[in-house]
């Protein structure tokens, strides 16, 4: 009897001790303070920027809201920290923010040396060149000897150096740390070209004095999988951020939108029932409410809705889905089974 009693006590202790580790440090901290602190861009139209009423908007901003919808059932329980390219990873490492949603490219060195985990990519991008049409070139191969405006602390600088070296061309980088200053320098004619992620070039051109005077050259010189990032060491939090983005993609795959999600609760399709938490399991496994995916779609939308609202063809950025289309439409957006 004594031995059984000891076993029961040991088991209870083990469960008690194991519980906090399973719950996850970040989720506990976020629940205790009642909101999620999200690191975003300071002012990148379409991805992270405050509008003239001070409301944060963008694909990355909506990703942050979707995480809040998943965790709290309330997409408004989120605060945004605007960060420069140079500040962003330190802010995550130091715990100033809980998650970074700031057009950050997933790379090997960032995952390892910086101690970060990148989650599901929310925008597949690539680097390109913006030029004034009056420069008279049609291809990046004609940029030999060009002065190129470039932001430090990004993947951009190294990509450009690699591109010019491997193409046997010379270039003169003009490195400016502040994006507004960098753009100003380009529009003032200090550089022949501005190089950056193509989505960002589209944003810069959209707010140019005369957008029609500028063009993006056809070459895409790098791969820039822009992805939310979290700190190493908290797998549960990584899973939550990962499956939040994947839930938006999966909703689009299943034809579930913010408009029809209530109707979809009545679906007889077991995939939809499991996804929306009508059949339980997924929520508990993540440490979230069974309605986490429902809340994301209802309050923020599926991936296609979020894409079109922020960066799609009907926005000033005017971006096609391209690589960001669902895999069923020839793109790279693909969600694993939600079971
Ligand atoms: N995706 C690249 C570039 C990200 C990046 O920070 N780009 C600059 C423009 S080249 C930017 O977002 N600027 C806006 C700002 O700093 O406010 C990376 O992760 O290094």
PDB file of N, CA and C in Angstrom, residues 21 58 79 171 262 292:
ATOM      1  N   UNK A  21       6.570  23.299 -17.963  1.00  0.00           N
ATOM      2  CA  UNK A  21       7.428  23.119 -19.134  1.00  0.00           C
ATOM      3  C   UNK A  21       6.580  22.876 -20.373  1.00  0.00           C
ATOM      4  N   UNK A  58      -1.248  45.817 -42.497  1.00  0.00           N
ATOM      5  CA  UNK A  58      -0.268  45.083 -43.297  1.00  0.00           C
ATOM      6  C   UNK A  58      -0.360  43.579 -43.095  1.00  0.00           C
ATOM      7  N   UNK A  79      -0.031  44.252 -29.239  1.00  0.00           N
ATOM      8  CA  UNK A  79       0.606  45.572 -29.285  1.00  0.00           C
ATOM      9  C   UNK A  79       1.771  45.480 -30.256  1.00  0.00           C
ATOM     10  N   UNK A 171      30.064  47.638 -59.004  1.00  0.00           N
ATOM     11  CA  UNK A 171      28.965  48.461 -58.478  1.00  0.00           C
ATOM     12  C   UNK A 171      29.479  49.321 -57.349  1.00  0.00           C
ATOM     13  N   UNK A 262     -19.020  30.788 -40.354  1.00  0.00           N
ATOM     14  CA  UNK A 262     -20.100  30.341 -39.463  1.00  0.00           C
ATOM     15  C   UNK A 262     -20.937  29.255 -40.126  1.00  0.00           C
ATOM     16  N   UNK A 292      -9.502  27.897 -31.993  1.00  0.00           N
ATOM     17  CA  UNK A 292      -8.418  28.818 -32.382  1.00  0.00           C
ATOM     18  C   UNK A 292      -8.430  29.128 -33.884  1.00  0.00           C
TER      19      UNK A 292
END
